[in-house]
mmCIF file with all atom_site columns, C-alpha atoms in Angstrom:
data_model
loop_
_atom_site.group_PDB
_atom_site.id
_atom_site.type_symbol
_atom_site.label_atom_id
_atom_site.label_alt_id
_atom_site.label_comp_id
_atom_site.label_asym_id
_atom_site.label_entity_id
_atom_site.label_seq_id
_atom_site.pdbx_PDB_ins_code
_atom_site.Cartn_x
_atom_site.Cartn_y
_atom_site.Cartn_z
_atom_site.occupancy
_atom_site.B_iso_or_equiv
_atom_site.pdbx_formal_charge
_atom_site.auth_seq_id
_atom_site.auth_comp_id
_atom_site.auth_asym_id
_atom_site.auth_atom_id
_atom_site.pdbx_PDB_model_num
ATOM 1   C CA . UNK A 1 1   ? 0.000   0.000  0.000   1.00 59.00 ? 1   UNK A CA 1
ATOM 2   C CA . UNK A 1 2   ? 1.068   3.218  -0.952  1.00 73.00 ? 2   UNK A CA 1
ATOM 3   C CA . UNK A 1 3   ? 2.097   5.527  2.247   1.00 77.00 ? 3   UNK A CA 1
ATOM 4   C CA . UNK A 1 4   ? -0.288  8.788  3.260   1.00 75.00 ? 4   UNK A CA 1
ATOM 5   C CA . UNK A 1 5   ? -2.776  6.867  0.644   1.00 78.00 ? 5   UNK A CA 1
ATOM 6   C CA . UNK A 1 6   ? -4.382  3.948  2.269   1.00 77.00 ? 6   UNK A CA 1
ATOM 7   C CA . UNK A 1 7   ? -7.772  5.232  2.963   1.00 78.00 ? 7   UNK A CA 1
ATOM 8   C CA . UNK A 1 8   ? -8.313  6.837  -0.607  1.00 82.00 ? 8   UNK A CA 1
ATOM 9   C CA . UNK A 1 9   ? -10.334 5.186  -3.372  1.00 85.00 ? 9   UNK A CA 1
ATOM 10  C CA . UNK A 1 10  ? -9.415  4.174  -6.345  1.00 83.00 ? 10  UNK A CA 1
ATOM 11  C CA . UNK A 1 11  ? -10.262 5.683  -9.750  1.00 83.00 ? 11  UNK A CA 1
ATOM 12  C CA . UNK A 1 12  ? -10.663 4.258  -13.049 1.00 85.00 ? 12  UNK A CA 1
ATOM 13  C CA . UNK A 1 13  ? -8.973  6.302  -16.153 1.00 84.00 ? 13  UNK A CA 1
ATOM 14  C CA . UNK A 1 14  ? -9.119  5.468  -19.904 1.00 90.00 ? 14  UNK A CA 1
ATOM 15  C CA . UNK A 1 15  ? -6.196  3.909  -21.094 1.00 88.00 ? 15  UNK A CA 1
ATOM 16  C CA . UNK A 1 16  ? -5.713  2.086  -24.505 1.00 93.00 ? 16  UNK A CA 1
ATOM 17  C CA . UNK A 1 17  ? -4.635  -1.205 -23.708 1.00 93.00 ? 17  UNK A CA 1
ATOM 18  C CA . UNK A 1 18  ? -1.270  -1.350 -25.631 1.00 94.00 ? 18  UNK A CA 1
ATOM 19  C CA . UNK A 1 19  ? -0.597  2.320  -23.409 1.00 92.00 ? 19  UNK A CA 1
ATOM 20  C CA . UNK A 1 20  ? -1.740  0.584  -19.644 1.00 91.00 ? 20  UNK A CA 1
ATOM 21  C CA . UNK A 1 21  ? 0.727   -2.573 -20.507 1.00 93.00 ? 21  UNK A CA 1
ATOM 22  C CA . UNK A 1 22  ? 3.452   0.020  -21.181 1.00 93.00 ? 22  UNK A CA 1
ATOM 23  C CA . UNK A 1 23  ? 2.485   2.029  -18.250 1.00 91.00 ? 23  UNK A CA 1
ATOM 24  C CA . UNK A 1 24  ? 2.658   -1.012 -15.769 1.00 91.00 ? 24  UNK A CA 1
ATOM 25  C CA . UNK A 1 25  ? 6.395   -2.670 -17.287 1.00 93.00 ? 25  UNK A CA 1
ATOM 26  C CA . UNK A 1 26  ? 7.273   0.954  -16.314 1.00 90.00 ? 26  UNK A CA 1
ATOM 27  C CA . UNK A 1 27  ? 6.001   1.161  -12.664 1.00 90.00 ? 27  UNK A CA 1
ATOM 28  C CA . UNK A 1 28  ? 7.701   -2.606 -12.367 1.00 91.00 ? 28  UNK A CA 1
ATOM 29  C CA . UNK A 1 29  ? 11.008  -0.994 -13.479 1.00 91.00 ? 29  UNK A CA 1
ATOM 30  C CA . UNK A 1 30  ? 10.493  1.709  -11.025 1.00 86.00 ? 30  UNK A CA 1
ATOM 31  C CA . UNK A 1 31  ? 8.897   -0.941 -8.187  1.00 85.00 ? 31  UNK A CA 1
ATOM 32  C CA . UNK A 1 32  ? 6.347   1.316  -7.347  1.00 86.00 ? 32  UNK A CA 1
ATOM 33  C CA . UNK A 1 33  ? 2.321   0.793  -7.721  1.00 88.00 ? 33  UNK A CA 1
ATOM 34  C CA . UNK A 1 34  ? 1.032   2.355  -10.313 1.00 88.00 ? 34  UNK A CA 1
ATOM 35  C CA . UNK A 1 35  ? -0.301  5.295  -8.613  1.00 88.00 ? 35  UNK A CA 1
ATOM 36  C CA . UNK A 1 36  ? 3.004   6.300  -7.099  1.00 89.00 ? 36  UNK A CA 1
ATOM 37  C CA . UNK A 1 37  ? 4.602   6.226  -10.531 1.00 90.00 ? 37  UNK A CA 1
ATOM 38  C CA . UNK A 1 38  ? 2.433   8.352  -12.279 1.00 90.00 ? 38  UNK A CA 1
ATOM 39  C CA . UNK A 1 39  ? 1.996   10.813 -8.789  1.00 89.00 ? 39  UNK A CA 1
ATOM 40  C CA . UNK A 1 40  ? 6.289   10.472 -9.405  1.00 90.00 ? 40  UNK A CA 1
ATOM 41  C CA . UNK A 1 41  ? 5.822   11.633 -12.896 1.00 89.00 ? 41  UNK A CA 1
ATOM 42  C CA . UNK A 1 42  ? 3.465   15.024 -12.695 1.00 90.00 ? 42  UNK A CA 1
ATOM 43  C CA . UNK A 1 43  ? 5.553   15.902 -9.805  1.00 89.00 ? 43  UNK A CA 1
ATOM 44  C CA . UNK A 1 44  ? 8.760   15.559 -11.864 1.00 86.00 ? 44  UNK A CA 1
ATOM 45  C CA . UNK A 1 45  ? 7.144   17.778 -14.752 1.00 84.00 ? 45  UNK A CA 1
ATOM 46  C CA . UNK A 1 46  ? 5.640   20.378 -12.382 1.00 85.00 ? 46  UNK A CA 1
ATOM 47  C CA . UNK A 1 47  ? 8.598   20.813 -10.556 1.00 84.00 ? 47  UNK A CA 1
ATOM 48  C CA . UNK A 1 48  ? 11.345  21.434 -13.800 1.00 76.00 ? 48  UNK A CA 1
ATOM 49  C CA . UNK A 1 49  ? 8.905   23.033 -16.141 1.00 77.00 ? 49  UNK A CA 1
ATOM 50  C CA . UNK A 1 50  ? 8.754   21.228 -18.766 1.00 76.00 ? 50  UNK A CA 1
ATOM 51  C CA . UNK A 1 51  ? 5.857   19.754 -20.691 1.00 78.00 ? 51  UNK A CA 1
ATOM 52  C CA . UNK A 1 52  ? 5.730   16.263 -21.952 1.00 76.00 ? 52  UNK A CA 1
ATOM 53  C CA . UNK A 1 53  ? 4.665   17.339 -25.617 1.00 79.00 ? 53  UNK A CA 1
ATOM 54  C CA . UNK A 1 54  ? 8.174   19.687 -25.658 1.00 73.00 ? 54  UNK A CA 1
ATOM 55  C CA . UNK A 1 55  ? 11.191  18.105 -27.387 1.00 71.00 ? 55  UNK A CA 1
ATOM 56  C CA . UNK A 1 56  ? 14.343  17.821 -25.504 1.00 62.00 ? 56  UNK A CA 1
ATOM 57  C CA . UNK A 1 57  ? 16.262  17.553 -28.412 1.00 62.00 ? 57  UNK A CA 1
ATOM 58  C CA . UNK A 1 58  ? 19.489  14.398 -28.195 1.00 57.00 ? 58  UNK A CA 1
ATOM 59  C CA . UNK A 1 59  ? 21.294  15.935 -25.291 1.00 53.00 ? 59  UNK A CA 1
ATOM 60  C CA . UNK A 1 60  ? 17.939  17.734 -23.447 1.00 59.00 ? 60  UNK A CA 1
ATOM 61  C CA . UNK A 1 61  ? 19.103  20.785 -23.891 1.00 62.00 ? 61  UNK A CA 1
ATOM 62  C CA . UNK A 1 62  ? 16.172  22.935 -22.603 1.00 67.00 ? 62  UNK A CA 1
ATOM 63  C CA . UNK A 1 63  ? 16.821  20.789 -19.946 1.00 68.00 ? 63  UNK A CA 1
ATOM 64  C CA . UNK A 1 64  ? 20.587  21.393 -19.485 1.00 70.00 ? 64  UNK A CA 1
ATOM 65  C CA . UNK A 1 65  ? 19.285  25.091 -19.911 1.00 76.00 ? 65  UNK A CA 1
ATOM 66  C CA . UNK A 1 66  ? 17.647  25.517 -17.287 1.00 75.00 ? 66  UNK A CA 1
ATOM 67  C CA . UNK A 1 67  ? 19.694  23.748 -15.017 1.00 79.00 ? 67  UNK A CA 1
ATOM 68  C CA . UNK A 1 68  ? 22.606  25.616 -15.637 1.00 81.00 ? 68  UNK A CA 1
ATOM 69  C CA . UNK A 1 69  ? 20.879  28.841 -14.856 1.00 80.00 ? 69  UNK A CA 1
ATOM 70  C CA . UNK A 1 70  ? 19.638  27.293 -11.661 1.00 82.00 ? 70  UNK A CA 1
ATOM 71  C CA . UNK A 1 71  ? 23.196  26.377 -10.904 1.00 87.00 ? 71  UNK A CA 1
ATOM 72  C CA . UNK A 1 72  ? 24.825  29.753 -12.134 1.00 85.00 ? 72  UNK A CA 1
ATOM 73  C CA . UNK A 1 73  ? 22.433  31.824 -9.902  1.00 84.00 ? 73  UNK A CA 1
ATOM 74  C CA . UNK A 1 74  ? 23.191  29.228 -6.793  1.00 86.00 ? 74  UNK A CA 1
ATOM 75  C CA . UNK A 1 75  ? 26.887  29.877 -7.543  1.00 88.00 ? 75  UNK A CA 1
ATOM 76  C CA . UNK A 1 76  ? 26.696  33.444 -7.495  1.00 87.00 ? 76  UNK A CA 1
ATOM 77  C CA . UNK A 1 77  ? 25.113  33.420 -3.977  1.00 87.00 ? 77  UNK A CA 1
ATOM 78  C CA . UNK A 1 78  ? 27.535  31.073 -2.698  1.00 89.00 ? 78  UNK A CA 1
ATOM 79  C CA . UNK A 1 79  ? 30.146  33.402 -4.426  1.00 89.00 ? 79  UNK A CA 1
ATOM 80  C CA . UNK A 1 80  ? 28.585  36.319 -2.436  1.00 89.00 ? 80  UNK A CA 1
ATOM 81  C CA . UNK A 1 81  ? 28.507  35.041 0.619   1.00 88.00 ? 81  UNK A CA 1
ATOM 82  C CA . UNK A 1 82  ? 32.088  34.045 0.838   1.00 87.00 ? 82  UNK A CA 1
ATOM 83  C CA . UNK A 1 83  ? 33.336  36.745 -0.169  1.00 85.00 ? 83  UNK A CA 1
ATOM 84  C CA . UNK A 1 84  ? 31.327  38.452 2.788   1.00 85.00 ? 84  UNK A CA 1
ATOM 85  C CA . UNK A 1 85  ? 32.651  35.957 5.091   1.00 82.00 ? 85  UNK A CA 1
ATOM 86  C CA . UNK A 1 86  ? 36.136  36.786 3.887   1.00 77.00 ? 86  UNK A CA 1
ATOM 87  C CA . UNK A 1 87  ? 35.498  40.491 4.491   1.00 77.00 ? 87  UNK A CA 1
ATOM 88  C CA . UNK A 1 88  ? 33.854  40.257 7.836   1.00 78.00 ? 88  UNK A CA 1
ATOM 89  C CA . UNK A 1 89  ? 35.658  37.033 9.489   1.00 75.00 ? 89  UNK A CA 1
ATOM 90  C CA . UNK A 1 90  ? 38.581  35.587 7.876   1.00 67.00 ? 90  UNK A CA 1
ATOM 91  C CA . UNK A 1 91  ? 40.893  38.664 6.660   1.00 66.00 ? 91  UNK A CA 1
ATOM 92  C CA . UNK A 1 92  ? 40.995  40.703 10.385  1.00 69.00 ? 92  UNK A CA 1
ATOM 93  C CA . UNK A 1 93  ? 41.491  37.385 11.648  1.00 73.00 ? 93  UNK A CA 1
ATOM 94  C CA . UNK A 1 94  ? 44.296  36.430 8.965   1.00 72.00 ? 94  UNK A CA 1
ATOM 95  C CA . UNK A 1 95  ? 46.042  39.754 9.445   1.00 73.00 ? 95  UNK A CA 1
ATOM 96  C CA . UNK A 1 96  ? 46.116  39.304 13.181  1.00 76.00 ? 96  UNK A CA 1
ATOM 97  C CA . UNK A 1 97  ? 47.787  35.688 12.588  1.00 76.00 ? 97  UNK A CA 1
ATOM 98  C CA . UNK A 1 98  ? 49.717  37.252 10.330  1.00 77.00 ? 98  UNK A CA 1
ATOM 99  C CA . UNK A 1 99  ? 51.142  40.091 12.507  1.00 78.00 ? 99  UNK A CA 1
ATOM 100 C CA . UNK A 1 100 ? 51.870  37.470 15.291  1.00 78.00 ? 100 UNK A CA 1
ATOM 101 C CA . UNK A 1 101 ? 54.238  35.745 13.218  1.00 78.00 ? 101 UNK A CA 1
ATOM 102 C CA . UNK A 1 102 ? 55.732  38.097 11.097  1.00 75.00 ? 102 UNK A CA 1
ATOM 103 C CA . UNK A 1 103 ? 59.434  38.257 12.028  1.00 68.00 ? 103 UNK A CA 1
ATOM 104 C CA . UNK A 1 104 ? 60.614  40.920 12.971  1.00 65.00 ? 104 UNK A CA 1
ATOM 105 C CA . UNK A 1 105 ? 64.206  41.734 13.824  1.00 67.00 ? 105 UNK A CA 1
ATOM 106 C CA . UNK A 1 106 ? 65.182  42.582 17.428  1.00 66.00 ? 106 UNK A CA 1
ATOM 107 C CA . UNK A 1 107 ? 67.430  45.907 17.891  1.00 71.00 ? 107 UNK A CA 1
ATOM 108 C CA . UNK A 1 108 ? 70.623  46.507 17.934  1.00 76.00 ? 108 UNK A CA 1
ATOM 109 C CA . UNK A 1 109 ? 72.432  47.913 21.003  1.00 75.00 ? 109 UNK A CA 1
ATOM 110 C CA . UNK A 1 110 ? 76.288  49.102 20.365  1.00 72.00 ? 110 UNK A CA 1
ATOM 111 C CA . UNK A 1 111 ? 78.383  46.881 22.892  1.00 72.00 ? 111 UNK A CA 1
ATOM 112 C CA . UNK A 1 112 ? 79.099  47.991 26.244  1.00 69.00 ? 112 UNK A CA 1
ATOM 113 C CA . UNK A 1 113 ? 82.895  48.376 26.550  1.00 62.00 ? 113 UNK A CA 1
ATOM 114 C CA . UNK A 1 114 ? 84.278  48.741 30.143  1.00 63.00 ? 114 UNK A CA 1
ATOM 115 C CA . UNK A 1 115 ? 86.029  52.046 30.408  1.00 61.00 ? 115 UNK A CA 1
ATOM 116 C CA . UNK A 1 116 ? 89.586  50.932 32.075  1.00 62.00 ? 116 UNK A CA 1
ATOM 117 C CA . UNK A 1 117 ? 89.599  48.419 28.079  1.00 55.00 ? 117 UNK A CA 1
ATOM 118 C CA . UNK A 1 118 ? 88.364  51.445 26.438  1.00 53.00 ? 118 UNK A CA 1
ATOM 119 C CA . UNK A 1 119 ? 90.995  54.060 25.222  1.00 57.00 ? 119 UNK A CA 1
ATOM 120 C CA . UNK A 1 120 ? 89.665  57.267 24.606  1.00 59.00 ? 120 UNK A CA 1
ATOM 121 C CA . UNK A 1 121 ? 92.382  60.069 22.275  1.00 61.00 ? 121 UNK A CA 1
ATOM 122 C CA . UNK A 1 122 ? 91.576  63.256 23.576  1.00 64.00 ? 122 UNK A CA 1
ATOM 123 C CA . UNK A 1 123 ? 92.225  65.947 21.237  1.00 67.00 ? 123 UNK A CA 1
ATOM 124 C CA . UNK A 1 124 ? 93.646  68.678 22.684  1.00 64.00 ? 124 UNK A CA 1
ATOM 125 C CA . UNK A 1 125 ? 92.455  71.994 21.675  1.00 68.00 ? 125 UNK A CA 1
ATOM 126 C CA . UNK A 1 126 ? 94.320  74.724 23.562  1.00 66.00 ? 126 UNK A CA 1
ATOM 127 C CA . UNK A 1 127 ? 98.082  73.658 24.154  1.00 66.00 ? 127 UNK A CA 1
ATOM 128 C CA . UNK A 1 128 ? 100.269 75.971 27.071  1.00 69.00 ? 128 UNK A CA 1
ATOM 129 C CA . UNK A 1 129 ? 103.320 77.940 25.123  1.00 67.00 ? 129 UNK A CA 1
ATOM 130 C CA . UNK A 1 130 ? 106.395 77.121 26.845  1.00 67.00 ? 130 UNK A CA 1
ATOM 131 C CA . UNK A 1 131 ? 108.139 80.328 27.348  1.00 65.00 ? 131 UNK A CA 1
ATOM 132 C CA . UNK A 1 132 ? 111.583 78.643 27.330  1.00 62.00 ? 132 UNK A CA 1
ATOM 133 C CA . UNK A 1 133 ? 110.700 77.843 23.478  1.00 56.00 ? 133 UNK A CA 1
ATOM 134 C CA . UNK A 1 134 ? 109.255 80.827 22.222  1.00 57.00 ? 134 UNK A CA 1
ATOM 135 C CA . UNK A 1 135 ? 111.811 83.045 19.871  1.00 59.00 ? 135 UNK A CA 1
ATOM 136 C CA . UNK A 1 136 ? 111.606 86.814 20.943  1.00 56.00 ? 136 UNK A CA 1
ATOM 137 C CA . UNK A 1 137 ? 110.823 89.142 18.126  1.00 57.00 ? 137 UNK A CA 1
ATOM 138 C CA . UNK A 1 138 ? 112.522 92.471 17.776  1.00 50.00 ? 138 UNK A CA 1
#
């Protein structure tokens, strides 16, 4: 019995016979009753737009159409919100990381030299005249 259905009655439809043997191989194939299968079919059209006179073509490509717009607009969101989350979460947090580990070279001091290993010339800038050298002028 087919779930959620128990309690409903059955219909009859008019079906040419060569069209109801057809029908029933299917729903075998599919090991559903027949009720579920053709329940399974409307819902398929319904749900992708497309009519059962309409020619798919060899590849379905009304088909492959409209699933590739339905996938290019899904894409973009997804695109869209990443790139959000990259703005708002991942990039301050990234740059923080980033500054954390960045090396960075420590400073450098001159050496400390004692002073009694450390030699200082001082230039003398004002030297005392000897007056024993000096050569009197006339």
């Amino acid at each position: 019995m087919d779930k959620g259905y128990e309690k409903e009655k059955f219909e009859t439809l008019k079906i040419k016979s060569s069209v109801a043997g057809h029908f029933r191989k299917f729903s075998k194939m599919l090991s559903k009753s027949q009720s579920m299968t053709l329940l399974l079919m409307m819902d398929f059209f319904e749900e992708n737009g497309i009519s059962p006179t309409e020619n798919l073509g060899p590849r379905m490509e009304t088909l492959e159409n409209r699933i590739s717009l339905l996938i290019k607009k899904r894409m973009n969101g997804m695109i869209a919100i990443l790139k959000d989350i990259e703005k708002s979460q991942t990039k301050p947090t990234a740059a923080m990381l980033y500054a954390l580990f960045e090396k960075t070279e420590p400073v450098k001091k001159p050496l400390m030299v004692e002073k009694k290993y450390f030699k200082e010339k001082k230039q003398v800038q004002y030297q005392e005249r000897n007056r024993d050298n000096e050569i009197p002028e006339n």
